[in-house]
Coordinates of C-alpha atoms in Angstrom, one line a residue:
M1 CA 166.9 134.1 115.9
S2 CA 164.9 136.7 115.1
T3 CA 161.2 135.9 115.2
D4 CA 160.7 137.7 111.9
T5 CA 162.6 134.6 110.6
P6 CA 160.4 131.7 108.5
G7 CA 159.9 129.1 110.9
I8 CA 162.9 126.5 109.2
D9 CA 164.2 123.8 111.7
P10 CA 166.5 121.7 109.3
L11 CA 166.5 119.6 112.7
E12 CA 163.0 119.0 112.9
A13 CA 162.7 115.3 111.9
L14 CA 165.3 114.3 114.1
R15 CA 164.4 115.8 117.5
A16 CA 163.3 113.9 120.3
P17 CA 162.2 114.5 123.9
R18 CA 165.5 113.5 125.4
D19 CA 167.6 115.3 123.0
P20 CA 170.2 118.2 124.1
A21 CA 168.6 121.7 124.4
C22 CA 171.5 122.8 122.8
D23 CA 172.3 121.9 119.1
V24 CA 175.7 123.4 118.7
F25 CA 178.2 124.7 121.4
L26 CA 181.3 127.0 120.7
T27 CA 183.5 129.5 122.6
G28 CA 186.1 132.2 121.6
P29 CA 186.9 135.6 122.1
V30 CA 183.9 138.4 120.3
F31 CA 185.2 141.8 118.8
L32 CA 183.8 144.4 117.7
D33 CA 184.3 144.5 113.8
I34 CA 184.7 147.6 112.1
I35 CA 184.9 146.8 108.4
F36 CA 185.5 149.3 105.1
T37 CA 184.6 148.3 102.0
G38 CA 185.0 149.9 98.1
L39 CA 188.6 150.5 98.6
D40 CA 190.5 150.6 95.4
S41 CA 193.7 149.7 96.5
A42 CA 195.2 148.8 99.8
P43 CA 196.2 151.8 101.8
V44 CA 199.3 153.5 101.2
R45 CA 201.9 154.7 103.5
G46 CA 201.8 158.7 104.3
T47 CA 198.4 159.0 102.5
E48 CA 194.5 159.4 103.5
S49 CA 192.4 156.8 101.8
W50 CA 188.5 156.9 101.6
A51 CA 186.3 153.9 101.7
R52 CA 183.1 153.8 99.9
G53 CA 181.3 151.6 102.3
M54 CA 181.7 150.8 106.2
G55 CA 179.9 148.8 108.4
S56 CA 180.3 147.7 112.0
S57 CA 179.1 144.3 113.9
P58 CA 180.3 141.5 115.9
G59 CA 183.2 139.6 115.3
G60 CA 185.6 136.5 116.2
V61 CA 183.3 133.7 117.2
A62 CA 180.3 135.5 116.7
N63 CA 180.7 135.2 112.8
M64 CA 180.1 131.6 113.3
A65 CA 177.7 131.8 116.1
T66 CA 175.2 134.4 114.2
A67 CA 175.7 132.1 111.0
L68 CA 174.7 128.7 112.9
A69 CA 171.4 130.7 114.4
R70 CA 170.2 132.0 111.4
L71 CA 170.2 128.5 110.0
G72 CA 167.7 127.5 112.8
L73 CA 170.3 125.9 115.4
H74 CA 169.8 126.2 118.9
T75 CA 173.3 127.7 119.5
S76 CA 174.9 128.2 123.2
L77 CA 178.0 130.6 123.2
A78 CA 180.4 130.8 126.0
A79 CA 182.7 134.1 125.6
A80 CA 184.1 137.2 128.0
F81 CA 182.3 140.8 126.8
G82 CA 183.9 143.7 127.7
D83 CA 181.6 146.2 130.1
D84 CA 182.3 149.3 127.6
H85 CA 179.4 150.3 124.9
Y86 CA 181.1 148.2 122.5
G87 CA 180.7 144.9 124.5
E88 CA 176.9 145.9 125.6
Y89 CA 176.1 146.4 121.4
C90 CA 177.7 142.9 120.9
W91 CA 175.6 141.4 123.6
D92 CA 172.8 142.8 122.5
A93 CA 173.1 141.9 119.1
L94 CA 173.5 138.2 119.7
E95 CA 171.1 137.5 122.1
Q96 CA 168.3 140.0 121.6
G97 CA 169.1 140.1 117.6
E98 CA 169.8 136.7 117.1
G99 CA 168.6 134.3 119.8
I100 CA 172.0 132.9 120.8
D101 CA 172.4 131.5 124.3
L102 CA 174.3 133.7 126.3
S103 CA 173.8 131.8 129.5
M104 CA 178.0 130.4 129.5
S105 CA 178.9 134.1 128.6
H106 CA 179.9 136.7 131.0
T107 CA 181.0 140.4 131.1
V108 CA 184.2 141.3 132.6
P109 CA 184.3 144.3 134.8
G110 CA 187.3 147.2 133.7
W111 CA 187.9 145.0 130.5
H112 CA 187.3 146.7 127.1
S113 CA 186.1 144.8 124.2
P114 CA 188.7 143.8 121.4
V115 CA 188.5 145.4 117.9
T116 CA 189.1 144.7 114.6
V117 CA 189.4 147.3 111.8
S118 CA 188.8 145.1 108.2
M119 CA 189.6 146.6 104.9
A120 CA 188.4 144.8 101.9
Y121 CA 189.8 145.9 98.3
E122 CA 190.4 143.2 95.4
G123 CA 188.7 140.7 96.7
E124 CA 190.6 140.2 99.8
R125 CA 190.9 141.9 103.1
T126 CA 193.5 143.3 105.8
M127 CA 192.7 143.5 109.2
V128 CA 194.2 145.3 112.2
S129 CA 193.3 144.1 115.6
H130 CA 193.9 145.2 119.2
G131 CA 192.8 143.7 122.6
H132 CA 193.8 142.0 125.5
E133 CA 193.1 138.3 126.8
A134 CA 190.2 138.5 129.1
P135 CA 190.8 137.2 132.8
A136 CA 189.0 133.9 133.3
P137 CA 186.0 134.3 135.5
A138 CA 185.8 134.0 139.0
P139 CA 184.9 130.2 140.3
D140 CA 182.2 131.4 142.2
A141 CA 180.9 133.9 139.7
G142 CA 177.7 133.4 137.7
T143 CA 177.4 133.4 134.2
G144 CA 175.1 135.0 131.6
S145 CA 175.3 138.2 133.1
R146 CA 176.5 141.6 132.0
A147 CA 177.9 143.6 135.0
G148 CA 178.6 147.4 134.7
A149 CA 181.9 148.7 135.8
A150 CA 184.2 152.1 135.1
G151 CA 187.4 152.0 133.9
T152 CA 190.2 153.7 131.2
E153 CA 193.2 151.9 129.6
N154 CA 196.2 154.0 129.6
S155 CA 199.0 153.3 127.5
T156 CA 200.2 150.4 128.8
G157 CA 197.1 148.6 128.4
T158 CA 196.3 148.5 131.9
T159 CA 193.1 149.2 133.7
E160 CA 193.3 152.6 136.2
T161 CA 190.0 153.0 137.5
G162 CA 188.4 149.4 137.2
T163 CA 186.2 149.8 140.0
S164 CA 183.0 147.1 139.4
T165 CA 179.5 148.2 140.7
G166 CA 178.9 144.6 140.3
T167 CA 175.3 145.6 139.2
P168 CA 173.5 143.0 136.5
E169 CA 172.4 145.2 133.5
N170 CA 169.9 143.5 131.2
G171 CA 171.1 140.0 131.9
T172 CA 170.5 136.9 134.2
S173 CA 170.9 138.1 137.8
T174 CA 174.0 136.9 139.2
G175 CA 172.4 135.7 142.6
A176 CA 172.8 132.3 141.9
A177 CA 176.1 130.8 140.4
A178 CA 175.7 129.2 137.1
P179 CA 178.2 126.4 136.1
V180 CA 181.2 128.5 134.6
F181 CA 182.7 127.4 131.7
P182 CA 185.1 125.6 130.6
Q183 CA 184.5 123.2 133.5
C184 CA 181.0 122.6 132.6
P185 CA 180.0 123.0 128.9
P186 CA 176.4 121.8 128.1
R187 CA 175.2 118.9 126.4
A188 CA 175.2 119.5 122.6
R189 CA 174.4 117.9 119.7
A190 CA 177.6 119.5 118.4
A191 CA 180.8 121.4 119.2
I192 CA 183.1 123.9 117.1
A193 CA 186.7 124.0 118.3
S194 CA 189.5 126.2 117.2
L195 CA 192.4 123.9 117.1
A196 CA 196.1 125.5 117.5
P197 CA 199.4 123.5 117.7
G198 CA 200.3 122.4 121.2
R199 CA 197.1 123.4 123.0
S200 CA 194.2 121.2 124.5
E201 CA 190.9 122.4 125.7
P202 CA 189.9 120.2 128.3
W203 CA 186.1 121.4 127.6
V204 CA 186.5 119.5 124.0
A205 CA 187.3 116.2 125.2
T206 CA 184.2 116.7 127.6
A207 CA 182.2 117.8 124.8
A208 CA 183.0 114.6 122.9
R209 CA 182.4 112.3 125.7
D210 CA 179.0 113.6 126.2
G211 CA 178.3 113.0 122.9
A212 CA 178.7 115.9 120.8
L213 CA 180.0 115.7 117.5
V214 CA 183.3 118.2 117.3
F215 CA 184.3 120.1 114.3
G216 CA 187.8 121.5 114.2
D217 CA 188.9 124.5 112.3
V218 CA 192.0 125.6 112.7
G219 CA 194.6 128.7 111.8
W220 CA 197.9 129.5 110.0
D221 CA 200.6 127.2 112.1
E222 CA 202.9 130.3 113.3
T223 CA 205.7 127.6 114.7
G224 CA 206.1 126.4 111.0
R225 CA 206.1 122.5 112.1
W226 CA 203.1 121.8 110.7
D227 CA 202.4 118.8 112.6
L228 CA 199.3 116.8 113.2
D229 CA 200.5 115.3 116.1
A230 CA 200.7 118.5 117.7
L231 CA 197.0 119.1 117.6
P232 CA 195.9 116.8 120.8
D233 CA 192.2 117.9 120.5
L234 CA 192.0 116.6 117.1
A235 CA 191.5 112.9 118.3
H236 CA 188.3 114.3 119.7
C237 CA 187.0 115.7 116.3
E238 CA 184.5 114.2 113.9
A239 CA 185.4 116.6 111.1
F240 CA 188.5 118.7 110.5
L241 CA 188.0 121.7 107.9
P242 CA 191.6 123.6 107.0
N243 CA 192.1 125.3 103.9
A244 CA 194.3 124.1 100.8
E245 CA 197.2 125.6 101.9
E246 CA 196.7 124.5 105.5
A247 CA 195.7 121.0 104.5
M248 CA 198.7 120.4 102.1
R249 CA 201.3 121.7 105.0
Y250 CA 199.9 119.3 107.6
T251 CA 200.1 116.3 105.2
R252 CA 203.2 117.0 103.1
T253 CA 201.2 116.7 99.9
D254 CA 201.3 119.0 96.9
C255 CA 197.4 118.1 96.1
P256 CA 194.4 119.3 98.5
R257 CA 192.8 116.3 97.2
A258 CA 195.2 114.2 98.0
A259 CA 195.5 116.0 101.3
A260 CA 192.2 115.3 102.2
H261 CA 192.7 111.7 101.7
A262 CA 195.3 111.8 103.7
L263 CA 193.4 113.9 106.6
A264 CA 190.5 111.2 106.4
E265 CA 192.9 108.5 108.0
R266 CA 193.0 110.8 111.1
V267 CA 189.4 111.9 111.3
P268 CA 186.1 110.6 110.3
L269 CA 185.5 113.8 107.9
A270 CA 187.8 116.0 106.4
V271 CA 186.9 118.7 104.5
V272 CA 189.3 121.1 102.6
T273 CA 188.0 124.2 101.2
L274 CA 189.5 125.3 97.9
G275 CA 188.6 128.9 97.5
A276 CA 187.5 129.7 94.3
E277 CA 187.4 126.2 93.3
G278 CA 185.2 125.1 96.0
A279 CA 185.2 122.4 98.5
Y280 CA 186.2 118.8 98.3
A281 CA 185.4 116.4 101.6
V282 CA 186.3 112.6 102.1
D283 CA 184.2 110.6 104.5
G284 CA 186.9 108.6 106.2
R285 CA 184.3 105.6 107.6
T286 CA 182.8 105.0 103.8
G287 CA 185.8 105.9 101.5
T288 CA 183.5 108.5 99.9
A289 CA 184.5 111.4 98.6
A290 CA 182.7 114.6 97.1
A291 CA 183.7 117.9 95.1
V292 CA 181.6 121.0 94.6
P293 CA 182.4 123.9 92.7
A294 CA 181.9 127.6 94.1
I295 CA 179.3 129.8 93.3
E296 CA 180.5 132.7 91.2
V297 CA 179.1 135.8 93.2
E298 CA 180.8 139.5 93.4
A299 CA 182.4 140.0 96.6
L300 CA 181.4 143.0 98.5
D301 CA 183.4 141.7 101.7
P302 CA 184.7 138.3 102.2
T303 CA 185.1 138.6 106.1
G304 CA 183.8 135.4 107.7
A305 CA 182.9 134.0 104.9
G306 CA 185.1 130.6 105.9
D307 CA 182.9 130.7 109.3
V308 CA 179.5 130.6 107.4
F309 CA 180.9 127.6 105.3
V310 CA 181.6 125.5 108.9
A311 CA 178.1 126.8 109.7
G312 CA 176.4 125.4 106.5
F313 CA 178.8 122.0 106.6
V314 CA 177.6 121.9 110.5
T315 CA 174.1 122.2 109.6
G316 CA 174.0 119.8 107.2
T317 CA 175.9 117.0 109.2
L318 CA 173.4 117.7 112.1
A319 CA 170.4 117.1 109.5
D320 CA 172.1 113.8 107.9
W321 CA 172.2 115.1 104.6
P322 CA 174.8 113.5 101.9
L323 CA 178.1 114.4 102.1
A324 CA 177.8 116.2 98.5
D325 CA 174.8 118.2 99.7
R326 CA 176.5 119.4 102.6
L327 CA 179.3 120.8 100.9
A328 CA 176.8 122.4 98.6
F329 CA 175.4 124.1 101.3
A330 CA 178.0 125.3 102.9
G331 CA 179.5 126.9 100.0
L332 CA 175.9 128.4 99.0
T333 CA 176.1 129.9 102.5
A334 CA 179.7 131.5 102.1
A335 CA 178.7 132.7 98.8
L336 CA 175.5 134.4 99.9
S337 CA 177.5 136.1 103.1
V338 CA 180.1 138.0 101.0
Q339 CA 177.6 139.9 99.4
E340 CA 177.0 142.2 102.5
F341 CA 179.0 144.0 105.1
G342 CA 180.8 142.6 107.7
G343 CA 181.6 138.7 109.4
S344 CA 178.7 137.8 111.5
L345 CA 175.6 140.1 110.0
S346 CA 176.5 139.1 106.6
A347 CA 175.3 135.3 107.6
P348 CA 172.0 134.6 105.1
G349 CA 168.9 133.1 106.6
W350 CA 166.9 130.7 105.2
A351 CA 164.5 133.4 103.3
E352 CA 167.5 134.4 101.8
I353 CA 168.7 130.9 100.5
A354 CA 165.0 130.6 99.4
A355 CA 165.2 133.7 97.1
W356 CA 168.6 132.9 95.6
W357 CA 167.1 129.6 94.9
Q358 CA 163.8 131.1 93.0
L359 CA 166.0 133.2 91.5
I360 CA 168.7 131.3 90.1
R361 CA 166.0 128.8 88.6
T362 CA 164.7 131.9 86.5
C363 CA 168.0 133.0 85.1
D364 CA 168.6 132.3 81.5
R365 CA 171.3 129.9 80.3
Q366 CA 171.7 128.0 83.7
D367 CA 173.4 124.8 83.4
P368 CA 170.8 122.1 84.1
A369 CA 173.4 119.6 86.0
A370 CA 174.5 122.8 88.0
L371 CA 171.0 123.4 89.2
E372 CA 170.5 119.5 90.0
R373 CA 173.1 120.2 92.3
Y374 CA 171.0 122.2 94.6
A375 CA 167.6 120.5 94.0
F376 CA 167.8 118.9 97.5
L377 CA 166.7 122.7 98.5
D378 CA 163.2 121.9 97.3
D379 CA 162.0 119.7 100.0
L380 CA 163.3 122.4 102.7
L381 CA 162.3 125.7 101.5
P382 CA 159.0 127.3 101.6
A383 CA 157.0 127.5 98.3
T384 CA 157.4 131.3 98.4
A385 CA 160.3 132.9 99.8
R386 CA 159.3 136.2 101.9
A387 CA 161.5 139.2 103.1
W388 CA 162.3 139.8 106.4
P389 CA 164.6 142.0 107.9
L390 CA 167.9 140.7 109.1
R391 CA 169.9 142.7 111.5
R392 CA 173.0 144.0 109.4
A393 CA 176.0 146.0 109.6
V394 CA 175.9 149.5 110.2
P395 CA 178.1 152.6 109.7
T396 CA 178.1 153.4 113.7
I397 CA 177.0 151.2 116.7
G398 CA 175.1 154.5 117.8
F399 CA 172.3 153.4 115.9
R400 CA 169.3 151.4 117.3
Q401 CA 167.4 149.0 115.1

């Protein structure tokens, strides 16, 4: 996190000398996101559309990593970065701008960064992505480094002149080999795993065995089977966080709340996001259920809102808050994020949360019961919120902050 961030550590009261240095570990692809907003409608074939706004920022798994770091959690990310300018920008934005630990990450010589172009309109988004799967790091290679390389991509997506210089660039020296992920994930309080049908990631079981609480999210099942048994890493999860449509398909139910109760028979915590209706969660250990409505905001860009929701829920879980407070906090952080450009750099920090809490209590005609839902923030936030300069998505990565 930036040194300008207000010093709020949500886990301060729980930290002990022998605890892991890492609060949350996660892995996945990092994209460069280019976001167009202010489109009146979807692009029409054969025409040119002009957007009133544009931003660029790290995307993919960077959305969730940034959201976690801005909430004060010590975050470690294992990812491959291209050795192009996009990769350099994403690395600097995450490590220098957000304080995310990239010691398990590496730069791939001759490999370009994946890119997503996102177009936001009518409260939704359409995305176009391009990229190639990153090769696995060599077993004897160090991590936490950025190595320079030259290369150009031809029309088949292969590298023609990818000769590596092997020279570290503004990163940890590669002279001493570090443990290579995924064989050696760091000890952490929590880990976030992206579950996919028929795929098992050995690091997930290792992380759970070492004491991490595993939070599983999931995407659309392209196989159409919607079989929970096809998600082998679900057995290691503390919490499972699908959206309403995914939850109902996986449980063969026609109600998101019924789906949450069915999922709670498989995982200790089942959390189902309901879009504009908020979220619903069931604690499978105690049978406790909680429902929290969504906060109505004018959305500028919904990119990454789901990732921010997960980050907020992970924060509340590690801080041992009541289930309803975790849901409310997750929904609040997601609502604040959609009012800014970009997935990762739209994530709110504690100062923005404090500013919202101060503002909402001074608005006329506020429902007292609704305000009471967020009263737990009084014990977390500073008495006076001060503005601080969050790094935001900018129209071009050529600008330096």
